[in-house]
C-alpha positions in Angstrom: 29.7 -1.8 15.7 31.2 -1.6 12.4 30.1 -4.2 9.9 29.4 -4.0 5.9 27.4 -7.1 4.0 26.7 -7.5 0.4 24.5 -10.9 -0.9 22.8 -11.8 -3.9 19.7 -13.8 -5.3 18.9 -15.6 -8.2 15.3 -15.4 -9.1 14.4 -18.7 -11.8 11.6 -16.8 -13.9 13.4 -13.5 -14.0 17.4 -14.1 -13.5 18.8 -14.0 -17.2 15.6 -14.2 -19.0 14.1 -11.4 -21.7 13.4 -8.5 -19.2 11.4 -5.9 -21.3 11.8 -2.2 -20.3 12.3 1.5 -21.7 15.2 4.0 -22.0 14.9 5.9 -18.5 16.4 8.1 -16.7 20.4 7.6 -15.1 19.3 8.3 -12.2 17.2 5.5 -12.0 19.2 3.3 -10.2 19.1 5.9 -7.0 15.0 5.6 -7.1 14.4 9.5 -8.5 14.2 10.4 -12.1 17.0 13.2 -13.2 14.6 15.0 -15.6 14.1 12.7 -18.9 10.8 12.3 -17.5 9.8 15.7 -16.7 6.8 18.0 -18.5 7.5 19.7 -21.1 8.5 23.5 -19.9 5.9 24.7 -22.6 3.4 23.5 -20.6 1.8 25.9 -18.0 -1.1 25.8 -15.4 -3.5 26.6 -18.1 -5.6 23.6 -19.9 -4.1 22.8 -23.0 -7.3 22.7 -25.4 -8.2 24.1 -28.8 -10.1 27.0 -27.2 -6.8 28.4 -25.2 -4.4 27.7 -28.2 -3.8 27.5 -31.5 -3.2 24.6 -33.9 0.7 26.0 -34.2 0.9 26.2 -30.6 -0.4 22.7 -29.8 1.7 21.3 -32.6 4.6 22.9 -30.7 3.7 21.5 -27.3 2.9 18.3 -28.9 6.6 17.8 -30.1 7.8 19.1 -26.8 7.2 15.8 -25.4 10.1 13.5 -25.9 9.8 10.2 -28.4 10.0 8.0 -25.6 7.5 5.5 -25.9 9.3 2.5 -27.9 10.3 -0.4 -25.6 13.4 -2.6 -25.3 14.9 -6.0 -24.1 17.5 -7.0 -22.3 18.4 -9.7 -20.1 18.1 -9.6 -16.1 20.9 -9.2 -13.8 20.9 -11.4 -10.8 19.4 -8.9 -7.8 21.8 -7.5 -5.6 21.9 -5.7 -2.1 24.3 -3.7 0.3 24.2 -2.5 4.2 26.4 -1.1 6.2 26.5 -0.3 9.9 28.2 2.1 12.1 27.2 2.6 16.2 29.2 3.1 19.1 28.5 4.7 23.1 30.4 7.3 24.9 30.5 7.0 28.6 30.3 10.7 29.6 30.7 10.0 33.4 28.1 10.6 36.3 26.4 7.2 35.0 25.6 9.1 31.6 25.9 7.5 28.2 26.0 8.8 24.4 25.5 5.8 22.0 25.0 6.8 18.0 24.1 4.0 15.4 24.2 4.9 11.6 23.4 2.9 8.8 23.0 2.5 4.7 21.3 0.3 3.0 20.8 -0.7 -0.8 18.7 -3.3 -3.0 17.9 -3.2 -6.7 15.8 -6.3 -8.3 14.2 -7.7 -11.2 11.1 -9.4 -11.5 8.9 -10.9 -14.6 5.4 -11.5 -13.8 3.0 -13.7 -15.6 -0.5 -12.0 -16.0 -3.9 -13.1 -16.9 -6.2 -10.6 -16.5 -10.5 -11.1 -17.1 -13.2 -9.1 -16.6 -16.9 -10.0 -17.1 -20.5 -9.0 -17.3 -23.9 -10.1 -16.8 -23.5 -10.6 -21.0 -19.7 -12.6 -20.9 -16.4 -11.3 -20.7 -15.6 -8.0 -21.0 -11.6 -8.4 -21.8 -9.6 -12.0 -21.4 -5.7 -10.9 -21.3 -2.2 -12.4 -21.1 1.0 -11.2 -20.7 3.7 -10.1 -18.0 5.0 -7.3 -15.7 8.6 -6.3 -15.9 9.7 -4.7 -13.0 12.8 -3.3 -12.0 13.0 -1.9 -8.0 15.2 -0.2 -6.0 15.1 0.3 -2.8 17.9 2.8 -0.5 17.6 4.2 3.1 19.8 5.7 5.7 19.1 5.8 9.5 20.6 7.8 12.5 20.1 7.5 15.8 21.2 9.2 19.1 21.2 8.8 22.4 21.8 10.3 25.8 21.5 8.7 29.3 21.4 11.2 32.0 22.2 8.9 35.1 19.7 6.8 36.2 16.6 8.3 35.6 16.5 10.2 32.4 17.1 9.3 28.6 16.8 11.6 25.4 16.8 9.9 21.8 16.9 11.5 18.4 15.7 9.0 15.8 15.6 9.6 12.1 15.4 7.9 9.2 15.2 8.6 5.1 13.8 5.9 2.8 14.4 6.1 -1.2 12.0 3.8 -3.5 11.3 2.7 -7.0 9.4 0.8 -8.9 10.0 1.2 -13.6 7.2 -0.9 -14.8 7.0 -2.4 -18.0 3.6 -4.0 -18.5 2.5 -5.6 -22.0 -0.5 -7.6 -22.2 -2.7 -9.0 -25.3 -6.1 -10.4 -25.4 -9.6 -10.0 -26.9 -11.7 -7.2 -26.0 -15.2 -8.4 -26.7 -17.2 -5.0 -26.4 -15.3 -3.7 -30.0 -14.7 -7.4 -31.1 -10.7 -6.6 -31.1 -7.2 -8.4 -30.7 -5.9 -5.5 -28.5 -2.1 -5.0 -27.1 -1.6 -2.8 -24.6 1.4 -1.4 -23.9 1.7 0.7 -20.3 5.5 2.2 -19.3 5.1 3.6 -15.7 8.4 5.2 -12.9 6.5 5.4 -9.5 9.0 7.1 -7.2 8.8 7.3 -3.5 10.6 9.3 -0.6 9.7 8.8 3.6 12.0 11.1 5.7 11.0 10.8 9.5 12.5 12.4 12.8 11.6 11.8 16.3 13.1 13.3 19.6 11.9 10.7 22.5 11.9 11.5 26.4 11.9 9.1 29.2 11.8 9.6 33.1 11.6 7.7 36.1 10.7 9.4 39.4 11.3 8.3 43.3 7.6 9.0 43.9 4.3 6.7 44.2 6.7 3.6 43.9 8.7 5.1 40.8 6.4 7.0 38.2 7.5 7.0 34.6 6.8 9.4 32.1 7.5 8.9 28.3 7.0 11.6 25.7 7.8 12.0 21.9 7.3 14.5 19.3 7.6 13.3 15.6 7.6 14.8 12.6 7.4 13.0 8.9 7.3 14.3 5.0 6.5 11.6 2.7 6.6 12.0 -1.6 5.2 10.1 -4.2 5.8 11.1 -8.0 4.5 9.2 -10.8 6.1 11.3 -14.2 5.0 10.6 -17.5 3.8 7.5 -17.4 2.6 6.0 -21.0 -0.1 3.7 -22.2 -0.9 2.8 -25.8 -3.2 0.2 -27.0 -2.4 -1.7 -30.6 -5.9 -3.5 -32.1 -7.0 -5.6 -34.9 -10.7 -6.6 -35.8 -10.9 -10.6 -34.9 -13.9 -12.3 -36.3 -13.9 -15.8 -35.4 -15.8 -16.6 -39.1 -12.9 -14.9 -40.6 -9.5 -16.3 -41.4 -8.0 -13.0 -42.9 -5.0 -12.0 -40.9 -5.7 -7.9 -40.2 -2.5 -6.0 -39.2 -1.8 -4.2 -35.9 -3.2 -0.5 -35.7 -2.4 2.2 -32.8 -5.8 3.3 -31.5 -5.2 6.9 -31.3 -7.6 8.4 -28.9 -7.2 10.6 -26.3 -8.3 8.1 -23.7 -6.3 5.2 -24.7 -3.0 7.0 -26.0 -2.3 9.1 -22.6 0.7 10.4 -20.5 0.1 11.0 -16.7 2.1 13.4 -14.7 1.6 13.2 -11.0 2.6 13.9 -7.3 1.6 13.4 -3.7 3.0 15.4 -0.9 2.4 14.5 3.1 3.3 16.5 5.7 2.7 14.4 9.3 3.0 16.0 12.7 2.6 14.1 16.3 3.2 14.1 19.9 2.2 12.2 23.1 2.9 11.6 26.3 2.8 8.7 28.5 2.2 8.4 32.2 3.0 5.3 34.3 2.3 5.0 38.3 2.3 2.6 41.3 0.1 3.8 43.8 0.3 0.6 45.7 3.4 -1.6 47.1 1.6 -4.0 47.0 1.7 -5.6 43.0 -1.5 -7.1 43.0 -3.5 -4.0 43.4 -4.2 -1.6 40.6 -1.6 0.0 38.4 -2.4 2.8 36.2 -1.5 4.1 32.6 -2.7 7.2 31.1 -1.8 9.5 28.3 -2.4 11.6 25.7 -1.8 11.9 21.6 -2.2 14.2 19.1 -1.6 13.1 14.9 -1.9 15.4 12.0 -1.7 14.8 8.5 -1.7 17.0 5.5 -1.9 15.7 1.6 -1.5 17.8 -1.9 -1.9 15.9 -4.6 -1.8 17.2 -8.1 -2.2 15.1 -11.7 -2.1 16.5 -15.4 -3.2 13.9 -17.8 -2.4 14.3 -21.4 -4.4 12.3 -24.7 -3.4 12.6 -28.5 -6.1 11.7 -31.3 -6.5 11.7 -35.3 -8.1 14.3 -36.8 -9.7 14.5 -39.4 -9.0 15.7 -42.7 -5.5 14.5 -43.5 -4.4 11.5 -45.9 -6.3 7.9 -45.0 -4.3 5.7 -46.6 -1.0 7.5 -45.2 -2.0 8.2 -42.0 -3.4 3.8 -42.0 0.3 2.7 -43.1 2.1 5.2 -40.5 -0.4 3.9 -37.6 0.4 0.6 -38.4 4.1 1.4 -38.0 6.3 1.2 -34.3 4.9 3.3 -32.0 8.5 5.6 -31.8 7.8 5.8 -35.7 4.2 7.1 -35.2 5.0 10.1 -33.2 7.8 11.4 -35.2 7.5 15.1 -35.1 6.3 15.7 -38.3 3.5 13.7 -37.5 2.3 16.0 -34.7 0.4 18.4 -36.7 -2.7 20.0 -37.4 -4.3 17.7 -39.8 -2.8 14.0 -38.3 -2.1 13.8 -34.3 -3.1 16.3 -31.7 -2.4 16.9 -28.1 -5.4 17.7 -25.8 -5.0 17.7 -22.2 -7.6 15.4 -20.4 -7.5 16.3 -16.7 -10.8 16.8 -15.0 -11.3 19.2 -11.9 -11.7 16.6 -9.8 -8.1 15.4 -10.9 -6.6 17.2 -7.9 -7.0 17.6 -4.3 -5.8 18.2 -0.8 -6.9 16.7 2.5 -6.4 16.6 6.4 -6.5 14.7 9.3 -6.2 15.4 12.8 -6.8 13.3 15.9 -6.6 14.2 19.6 -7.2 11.0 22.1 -6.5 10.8 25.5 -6.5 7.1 27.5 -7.1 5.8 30.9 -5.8 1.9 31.6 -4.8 -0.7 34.5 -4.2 -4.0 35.4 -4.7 -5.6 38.7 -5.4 -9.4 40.2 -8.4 -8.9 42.5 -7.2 -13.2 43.1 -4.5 -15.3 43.0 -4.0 -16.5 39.3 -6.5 -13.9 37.7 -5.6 -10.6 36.3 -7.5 -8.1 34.1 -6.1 -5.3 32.2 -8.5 -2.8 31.2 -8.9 0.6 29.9 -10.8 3.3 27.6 -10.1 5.7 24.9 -11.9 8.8 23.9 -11.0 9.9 20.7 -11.8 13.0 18.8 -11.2 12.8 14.9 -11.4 15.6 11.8 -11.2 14.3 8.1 -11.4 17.1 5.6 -11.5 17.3 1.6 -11.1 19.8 -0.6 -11.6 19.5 -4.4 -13.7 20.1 -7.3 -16.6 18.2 -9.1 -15.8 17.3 -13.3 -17.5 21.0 -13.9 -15.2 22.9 -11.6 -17.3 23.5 -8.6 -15.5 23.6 -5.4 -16.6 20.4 -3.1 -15.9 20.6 1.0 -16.0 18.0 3.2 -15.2 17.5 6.6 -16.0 14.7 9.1 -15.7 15.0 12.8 -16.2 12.0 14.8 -16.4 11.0 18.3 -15.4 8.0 19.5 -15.0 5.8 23.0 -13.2 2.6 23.1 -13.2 0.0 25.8 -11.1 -2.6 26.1 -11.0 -5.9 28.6 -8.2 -8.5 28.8 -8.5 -11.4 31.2 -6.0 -13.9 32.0 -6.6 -16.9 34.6 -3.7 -19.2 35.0 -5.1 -22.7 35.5 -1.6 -23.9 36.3 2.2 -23.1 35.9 1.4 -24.3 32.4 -2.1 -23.8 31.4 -3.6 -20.4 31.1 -7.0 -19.3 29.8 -7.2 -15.9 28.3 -10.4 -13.8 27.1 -10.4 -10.6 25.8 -13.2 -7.2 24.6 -12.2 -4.0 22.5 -13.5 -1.8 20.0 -11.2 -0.7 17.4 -11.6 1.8 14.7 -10.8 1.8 10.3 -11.1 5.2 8.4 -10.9 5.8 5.1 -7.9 6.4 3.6 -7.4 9.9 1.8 -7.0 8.1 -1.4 -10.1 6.1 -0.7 -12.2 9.6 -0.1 -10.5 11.7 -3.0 -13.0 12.0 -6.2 -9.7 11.6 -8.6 -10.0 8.9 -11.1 -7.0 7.1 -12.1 -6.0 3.7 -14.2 -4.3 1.7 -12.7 -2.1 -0.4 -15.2 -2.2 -3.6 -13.2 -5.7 -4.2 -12.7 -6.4 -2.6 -16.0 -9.0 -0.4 -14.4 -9.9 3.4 -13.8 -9.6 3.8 -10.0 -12.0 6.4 -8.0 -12.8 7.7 -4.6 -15.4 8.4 -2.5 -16.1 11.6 -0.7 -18.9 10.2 1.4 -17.3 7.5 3.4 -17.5 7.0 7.0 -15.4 5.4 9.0 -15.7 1.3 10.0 -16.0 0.5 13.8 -15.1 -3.4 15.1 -15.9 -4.8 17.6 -13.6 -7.9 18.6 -14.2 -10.5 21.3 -11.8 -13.5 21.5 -11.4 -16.6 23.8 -8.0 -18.5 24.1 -6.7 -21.8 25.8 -3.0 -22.1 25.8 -0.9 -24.9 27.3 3.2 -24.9 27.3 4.2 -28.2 27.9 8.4 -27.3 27.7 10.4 -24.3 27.5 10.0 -22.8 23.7 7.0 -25.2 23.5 3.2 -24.2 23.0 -0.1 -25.7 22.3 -2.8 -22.8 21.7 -6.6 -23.0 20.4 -8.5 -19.9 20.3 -12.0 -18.5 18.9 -12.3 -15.0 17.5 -15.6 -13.4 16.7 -15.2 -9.6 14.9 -18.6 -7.5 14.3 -18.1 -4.3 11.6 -20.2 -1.4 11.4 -20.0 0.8 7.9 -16.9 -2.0 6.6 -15.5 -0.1 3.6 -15.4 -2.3 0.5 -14.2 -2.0 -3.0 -17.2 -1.8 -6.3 -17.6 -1.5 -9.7 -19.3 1.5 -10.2 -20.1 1.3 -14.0 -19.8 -1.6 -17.1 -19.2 1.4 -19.7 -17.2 0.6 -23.1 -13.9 1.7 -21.8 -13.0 0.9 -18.5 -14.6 -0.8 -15.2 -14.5 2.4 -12.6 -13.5 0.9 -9.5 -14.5 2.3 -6.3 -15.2 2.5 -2.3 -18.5 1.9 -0.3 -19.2 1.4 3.5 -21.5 -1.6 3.5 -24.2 -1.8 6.4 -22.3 -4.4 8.5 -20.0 -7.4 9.1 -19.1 -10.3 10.7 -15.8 -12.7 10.8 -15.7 -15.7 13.4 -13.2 -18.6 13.1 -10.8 -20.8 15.5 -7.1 -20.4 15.3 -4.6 -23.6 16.4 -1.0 -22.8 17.0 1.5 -25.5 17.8 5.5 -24.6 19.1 7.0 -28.4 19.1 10.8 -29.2 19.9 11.5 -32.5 17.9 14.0 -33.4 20.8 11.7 -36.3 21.6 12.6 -38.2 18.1 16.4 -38.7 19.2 19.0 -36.4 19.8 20.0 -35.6 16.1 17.0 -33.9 16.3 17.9 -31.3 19.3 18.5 -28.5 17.6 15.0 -28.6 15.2 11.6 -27.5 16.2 8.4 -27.1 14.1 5.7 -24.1 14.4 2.4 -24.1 12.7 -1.1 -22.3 12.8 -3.8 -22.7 10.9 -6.7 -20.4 11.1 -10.4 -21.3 9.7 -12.4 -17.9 8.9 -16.0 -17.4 8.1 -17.1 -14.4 7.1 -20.2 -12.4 6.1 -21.2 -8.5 5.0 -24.4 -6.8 4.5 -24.1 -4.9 1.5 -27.1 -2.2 0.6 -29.9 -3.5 -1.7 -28.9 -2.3 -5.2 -31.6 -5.3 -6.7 -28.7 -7.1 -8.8 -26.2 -8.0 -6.6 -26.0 -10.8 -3.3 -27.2 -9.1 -0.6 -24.4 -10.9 1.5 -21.2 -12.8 0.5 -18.0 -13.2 2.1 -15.5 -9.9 3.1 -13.7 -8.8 0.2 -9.9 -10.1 0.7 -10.4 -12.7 4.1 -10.0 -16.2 2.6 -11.5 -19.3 4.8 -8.7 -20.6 5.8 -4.7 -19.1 6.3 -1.9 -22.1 7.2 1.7 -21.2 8.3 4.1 -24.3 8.7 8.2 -24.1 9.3 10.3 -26.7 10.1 13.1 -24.8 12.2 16.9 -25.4 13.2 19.1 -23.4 15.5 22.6 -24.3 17.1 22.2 -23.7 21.3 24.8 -20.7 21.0 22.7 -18.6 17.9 25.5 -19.3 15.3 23.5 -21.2 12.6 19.7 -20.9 12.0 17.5 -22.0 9.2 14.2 -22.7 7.7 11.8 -24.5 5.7 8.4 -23.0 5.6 5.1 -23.6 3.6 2.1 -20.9 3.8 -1.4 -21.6 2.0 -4.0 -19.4 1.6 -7.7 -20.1 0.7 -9.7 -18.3 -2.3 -10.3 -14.5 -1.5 -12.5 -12.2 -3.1 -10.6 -9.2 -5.0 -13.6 -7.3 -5.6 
């Protein structure tokens, strides 16, 4: 294999149109930032507040950030991408094989999204916005894979793979903000940069015993890194009274919570290993066969944040300090504006503003299939699983806060298949499946997320979800490559984990994670696989696929007195429809598409 392929797209909002952005790094275009976005080396682990430094020093730390906030246009390229491929297998004799496959791989895009943002109250709106998202992504990997055949019987493999991403986000919004009677802008400049490398060494065996056991084993190994430097928000206001015609200029709001840069970064460490048995006691194929194993996951997560606010103080000249705030923002913080009697810096990380976790699961599985009749087989099996969830931070006054979670788990599982005929089979099916929280979703950091325009939060209490899923299935294949399928699902949760607004305060909505008491989501599913053959000839080559699924669903939330004691799940719409029309020459050569998905109304939050 040797083989290198460019392409390009042309997106019709975004392709040559204003594309708003920043000055960044030159390093952007590789996904990582060379250091133009880095804290300021005057900066050490200690706070940076008045009572640990003096107004010279926090002038001096102050101007040690660079002048970076000001934002530019330019117009967007077309999006591009690149892959190469590289493989080959040596035969090393004795039936052994050595096969290698390498590749590289490289996207960069543009995209302008259109935003309306609103947020509301039992008294109105809170905030009505409009505006867009500039985003500019990259996206790099490289991948190499070995692999040795020993005869027959035995097979080694060494997988690994390193994955490079990026997202530079421009996001500029303007609205009214009801709760201070304001025409704000709000301006938020944010580099998210993203690294995955992951290694694997893979076993398998086959053994002339018990009518050829197999044995399957892998030990993996993963390192994942998420860095978020200085990113900026700024907010730009004017009074708006709707009696009042006067036309009141643009001001910066300098305050430490609205004027902020954020510094953070996420490490995970992942370790793993199982191992696989498969057996054949019997000859005889209809009698049971067995499958058991076991698997062990850990996971490991530092994260760290420094958050950073600049406000007015007091005591300098009004009417100076009024003209320069109504200036550009690269204007405002001029050096010689960072002093001790105009803008300050004070550092607005909380305790709780950092963290590490773990996770470790051991689980060990017992399965097998068998037809005790013609036409009617059952695969079935269980699951123990032991799992440890732990959580180490600090509440907003510095106290140290513990927790740890250990859980244990069985889960069954029942799949029955009775073939009605060489073309009709009937399918029903039991298991019990598991959801836990997700490190972010249990870590008490607060962060704002510029999207949603909302501060984000964790929850240290959360358990983890059970489900319980039972489904029933009719499927008929009328042709080759053809299927007609109906199927009812029914899904029960126990402690579902949904997203809620834990305050209506001045600023921000705090947005947060709660298990409700329980669950339910039942629907039917159709699927149709139709060769359009039967129209005429021209019409050999095209087929159309299609499923549309019609969902209700229902939670339990706990009785706070003001909100619905049930509703629908958060994110499961009523109804999802996939339809393709598809063409594809006998010998693979030419295939293409034409496909229309809809999704019904789903509730964010």
């Amino acid at each position: 294999i040797f083989d290198i392929s460019t392409s390009t797209s042309y997106h019709s909002l975004t392709t040559f149109k204003d594309f708003v952005g920043y000055g960044g790094g030159k390093n952007d275009f590789l996904g990582w930032d060379d250091g133009t976005r880095k804290m300021p080396s005057l900066i050490t682990s200690k706070s940076i507040n008045k009572s640990s430094y003096s107004s010279q020093q926090l002038q001096e730390i102050g101007t040690s950030f660079s002048n970076n906030w000001a934002t530019n246009k330019s117009k967007a390229p077309v999006n591009s991408s690149f892959k190469f491929n590289l493989g080959n297998k040596l035969n090393l004799g004795n039936q052994s094989i050595l096969g290698y496959i390498g590749s590289l791989t490289y996207s960069s895009s543009n995209e302008i999204k259109e935003l309306e943002q609103a947020s509301h109250t039992f008294e109105g709106p809170r905030y009505e916005y409009k505006g867009t998202n500039n985003s500019y992504s990259v996206n790099w990997g490289a991948l190499l894979n070995l692999s040795l055949k020993l005869g027959l019987n035995h097979k080694f493999s060494f997988k690994n793979v390193y994955n490079q991403s990026a997202d530079d986000e421009t996001i500029v919004y303007e609205g009214f903000y009801r709760y201070s009677g304001q025409i704000r802008n709000v301006t938020s400049l944010r580099f998210i940069s993203r690294s995955l490398q992951s290694s694997q060494l893979i076993g398998e065996h086959h053994f002339a015993m018990m009518n050829g056991l197999k044995m399957d084993w892998n030990v993996n190994y993963s390192k994942s890194k998420r860095d978020e430097p200085d990113a900026r928000r700024f907010i730009y206001a004017k009074n708006h009274d709707e009696f009042d015609d006067y036309d009141e200029p643009f001001r910066l709001l300098l305050d430490q919570s609205l004027t902020t840069r954020f510094f953070g970064s996420l490490d995970d460490n992942n370790y793993g290993a199982n191992m696989n048995f498969s057996l054949k006691p019997f000859e005889n194929t209809k009698l049971p066969r067995f499958k058991f194993g076991y698997t062990f996951d850990s996971k490991d997560r530092v994260f760290d944040a420094r958050i950073f606010g600049f406000r007015n103080i007091p005591g300098g000249n009004f009417l100076d300090e009024d003209r320069i705030l109504q200036s550009s923002i690269e204007n405002i913080f001029q050096p010689e504006n960072i002093n001790s009697t105009f803008i300050e810096i004070v550092e607005i990380t909380q305790p709780t503003d950092s963290y590490t976790s773990e996770q470790t699961i051991h689980a060990g599985y017992l399965m097998m299939d068998f037809e005790p009749v013609n036409n009617l087989k059952f695969i079935t099996g269980l699951r123990y699983e032991y799992s440890n969830q732990k959580m180490n931070s600090f509440t907003r006054t510095g106290e140290p806060v513990n927790i740890e979670s250990d859980y244990n788990d069985v889960f069954p599982s029942l799949n029955i298949t009775y073939q009605l005929s060489e073309s009709i089979n009937l399918r029903a099916a039991y298991s019990r499946t598991i959801a836990r929280p997700e490190f972010r979703e249990l870590a008490p950091f607060t962060y704002f997320d510029f999207v949603s325009n909302e501060l984000v939060q964790g929850n240290l209490i959360l358990r983890r979800s059970l489900i319980t899923n039972y489904d029933l299935r009719f499927e008929y294949y009328p042709a080759p490559k053809e299927l007609f399928a109906v199927s009812v699902f029914y899904k029960k949760f126990l402690n579902p984990i949904e997203q809620v607004l834990l305050s209506s305060s001045a600023f921000e909505p705090i947005r947060s994670y709660e298990n409700a008491k329980d669950a339910q989501n039942y629907g039917l599913e159709f699927e149709l696989r139709k060769s359009l053959s039967f129209a005429g000839s021209i019409l050999n080559n095209f087929s159309f696929v299609g499923n549309l699924a019609i969902i209700n669903s229902k939670i339990e939330m706990e009785d706070r007195g003001f909100q619905e004691a049930t509703r629908p799940l958060q994110g499961q719409a009523d109804f999802i429809l996939n339809a393709g029309l598809y063409y594809e020459t006998y010998n693979g050569d030419l295939s293409a598409s034409l496909i229309y998905n809809k999704v019904g109304d789903r509730i964010a939050k």
